[in-house]
């Protein structure tokens, strides 16, 4: 599971990056780590600094990807965001998004949940 899980995660992040770039987001960091937290993508789209959790699934057998973001994960993302903000140079509003990717056969469905949690 380990290596396959990592490959799927990287594939999901690549799809999310392309999607966000097409929507006008400037990607600032990927796989940003702070202590035990990791933020998949940090992006800027004025006036928002956006911390993005990417969830990728190859089926909905175990539920939809966006449902996999736990309250514990939200807390960890917030801690990483606070640390990142200490060194961020621009004025920006903070936002937490989820990019949920569901791939069935050859069809890829990307959903972007803006302001997914506070």
mmCIF file of C-alpha atoms in Angstrom:
data_model
loop_
_atom_site.group_PDB
_atom_site.id
_atom_site.type_symbol
_atom_site.label_atom_id
_atom_site.label_comp_id
_atom_site.label_asym_id
_atom_site.label_seq_id
_atom_site.Cartn_x
_atom_site.Cartn_y
_atom_site.Cartn_z
ATOM 1 C CA UNK A 1 0.000 0.000 0.000
ATOM 2 C CA UNK A 2 2.752 2.477 0.927
ATOM 3 C CA UNK A 3 4.402 3.125 -2.444
ATOM 4 C CA UNK A 4 1.128 2.888 -4.413
ATOM 5 C CA UNK A 5 -0.491 5.275 -1.911
ATOM 6 C CA UNK A 6 2.354 7.784 -2.420
ATOM 7 C CA UNK A 7 2.091 7.492 -6.210
ATOM 8 C CA UNK A 8 -1.645 8.203 -6.080
ATOM 9 C CA UNK A 9 -1.027 11.154 -3.768
ATOM 10 C CA UNK A 10 1.555 12.627 -6.145
ATOM 11 C CA UNK A 11 -0.801 12.094 -9.095
ATOM 12 C CA UNK A 12 -3.599 13.863 -7.227
ATOM 13 C CA UNK A 13 -1.353 16.786 -6.330
ATOM 14 C CA UNK A 14 -0.240 17.148 -9.953
ATOM 15 C CA UNK A 15 -3.859 17.195 -11.147
ATOM 16 C CA UNK A 16 -4.724 19.741 -8.426
ATOM 17 C CA UNK A 17 -1.765 21.986 -9.336
ATOM 18 C CA UNK A 18 -2.775 22.029 -12.994
ATOM 19 C CA UNK A 19 -6.401 22.730 -12.075
ATOM 20 C CA UNK A 20 -5.504 25.574 -9.705
ATOM 21 C CA UNK A 21 -3.010 27.130 -12.125
ATOM 22 C CA UNK A 22 -5.693 27.170 -14.816
ATOM 23 C CA UNK A 23 -7.989 28.992 -12.347
ATOM 24 C CA UNK A 24 -5.358 31.711 -11.823
ATOM 25 C CA UNK A 25 -3.767 30.558 -8.566
ATOM 26 C CA UNK A 26 -0.067 31.176 -8.017
ATOM 27 C CA UNK A 27 1.441 28.057 -6.458
ATOM 28 C CA UNK A 28 3.802 29.124 -3.656
ATOM 29 C CA UNK A 29 4.671 25.781 -2.062
ATOM 30 C CA UNK A 30 3.892 22.102 -2.283
ATOM 31 C CA UNK A 31 4.203 19.558 0.526
ATOM 32 C CA UNK A 32 5.009 22.316 3.031
ATOM 33 C CA UNK A 33 5.963 20.796 6.362
ATOM 34 C CA UNK A 34 5.724 22.217 9.848
ATOM 35 C CA UNK A 35 6.444 19.811 12.692
ATOM 36 C CA UNK A 36 4.108 16.854 12.016
ATOM 37 C CA UNK A 37 1.825 18.775 9.655
ATOM 38 C CA UNK A 38 1.983 18.826 5.895
ATOM 39 C CA UNK A 39 0.085 21.172 3.607
ATOM 40 C CA UNK A 40 -0.314 19.699 0.136
ATOM 41 C CA UNK A 41 -0.423 23.036 -1.696
ATOM 42 C CA UNK A 42 -0.101 26.662 -0.624
ATOM 43 C CA UNK A 43 -1.310 29.108 -3.251
ATOM 44 C CA UNK A 44 -2.078 32.786 -3.624
ATOM 45 C CA UNK A 45 -4.989 34.283 -5.516
ATOM 46 C CA UNK A 46 -5.533 37.839 -4.458
ATOM 47 C CA UNK A 47 -6.731 38.618 -1.871
ATOM 48 C CA UNK A 48 -6.394 35.059 -0.477
ATOM 49 C CA UNK A 49 -3.511 32.988 0.776
ATOM 50 C CA UNK A 50 -4.949 29.493 0.380
ATOM 51 C CA UNK A 51 -3.914 26.326 2.200
ATOM 52 C CA UNK A 52 -5.135 23.383 0.174
ATOM 53 C CA UNK A 53 -5.642 19.764 1.149
ATOM 54 C CA UNK A 54 -5.738 17.449 -1.860
ATOM 55 C CA UNK A 55 -7.688 14.205 -1.631
ATOM 56 C CA UNK A 56 -7.521 11.703 -4.476
ATOM 57 C CA UNK A 57 -9.541 8.514 -4.831
ATOM 58 C CA UNK A 58 -9.708 5.984 -7.629
ATOM 59 C CA UNK A 59 -13.228 4.995 -6.573
ATOM 60 C CA UNK A 60 -15.966 6.174 -4.226
ATOM 61 C CA UNK A 61 -16.233 2.746 -2.609
ATOM 62 C CA UNK A 62 -14.972 4.181 0.700
ATOM 63 C CA UNK A 63 -16.743 7.522 0.360
ATOM 64 C CA UNK A 64 -16.004 10.737 -1.433
ATOM 65 C CA UNK A 65 -12.480 12.175 -1.190
ATOM 66 C CA UNK A 66 -13.488 15.411 0.556
ATOM 67 C CA UNK A 67 -15.006 13.432 3.433
ATOM 68 C CA UNK A 68 -11.542 12.143 4.342
ATOM 69 C CA UNK A 69 -10.438 15.476 5.861
ATOM 70 C CA UNK A 70 -10.768 14.946 9.599
ATOM 71 C CA UNK A 71 -11.025 17.578 12.316
ATOM 72 C CA UNK A 72 -7.536 16.496 13.437
ATOM 73 C CA UNK A 73 -6.191 17.169 9.921
ATOM 74 C CA UNK A 74 -7.900 20.578 9.943
ATOM 75 C CA UNK A 75 -6.186 21.420 13.238
ATOM 76 C CA UNK A 76 -2.786 20.366 11.869
ATOM 77 C CA UNK A 77 -3.307 22.458 8.723
ATOM 78 C CA UNK A 78 -4.189 25.499 10.823
ATOM 79 C CA UNK A 79 -0.979 25.122 12.856
ATOM 80 C CA UNK A 80 1.118 24.920 9.698
ATOM 81 C CA UNK A 81 -0.724 27.934 8.262
ATOM 82 C CA UNK A 82 0.002 30.036 11.344
ATOM 83 C CA UNK A 83 3.707 29.244 11.085
ATOM 84 C CA UNK A 84 3.771 29.950 7.334
ATOM 85 C CA UNK A 85 1.994 33.282 7.833
ATOM 86 C CA UNK A 86 4.734 34.532 10.152
ATOM 87 C CA UNK A 87 7.042 34.808 7.121
ATOM 88 C CA UNK A 88 4.520 35.736 4.431
ATOM 89 C CA UNK A 89 5.253 39.155 2.983
ATOM 90 C CA UNK A 90 1.942 40.133 1.338
ATOM 91 C CA UNK A 91 -1.302 41.250 2.916
ATOM 92 C CA UNK A 92 -3.797 38.455 2.451
ATOM 93 C CA UNK A 93 -6.895 36.857 3.828
ATOM 94 C CA UNK A 94 -6.473 33.266 4.933
ATOM 95 C CA UNK A 95 -8.545 30.445 3.460
ATOM 96 C CA UNK A 96 -8.580 26.645 3.693
ATOM 97 C CA UNK A 97 -9.709 24.711 0.621
ATOM 98 C CA UNK A 98 -10.057 21.083 -0.357
ATOM 99 C CA UNK A 99 -9.460 19.832 -3.870
ATOM 100 C CA UNK A 100 -11.201 16.466 -4.190
ATOM 101 C CA UNK A 101 -10.286 14.280 -7.143
ATOM 102 C CA UNK A 102 -12.247 11.186 -8.057
ATOM 103 C CA UNK A 103 -10.979 9.088 -10.950
ATOM 104 C CA UNK A 104 -13.296 6.450 -12.374
ATOM 105 C CA UNK A 105 -11.974 4.472 -15.330
ATOM 106 C CA UNK A 106 -10.574 7.263 -17.510
ATOM 107 C CA UNK A 107 -12.828 10.062 -16.225
ATOM 108 C CA UNK A 108 -11.315 12.472 -13.710
ATOM 109 C CA UNK A 109 -13.700 14.615 -11.679
ATOM 110 C CA UNK A 110 -12.151 17.560 -9.814
ATOM 111 C CA UNK A 111 -14.155 19.456 -7.212
ATOM 112 C CA UNK A 112 -12.786 22.535 -5.506
ATOM 113 C CA UNK A 113 -14.307 23.318 -2.115
ATOM 114 C CA UNK A 114 -13.377 26.909 -1.280
ATOM 115 C CA UNK A 115 -13.518 27.896 2.391
ATOM 116 C CA UNK A 116 -13.963 24.232 3.312
ATOM 117 C CA UNK A 117 -13.323 24.902 7.007
ATOM 118 C CA UNK A 118 -12.307 27.748 9.317
#
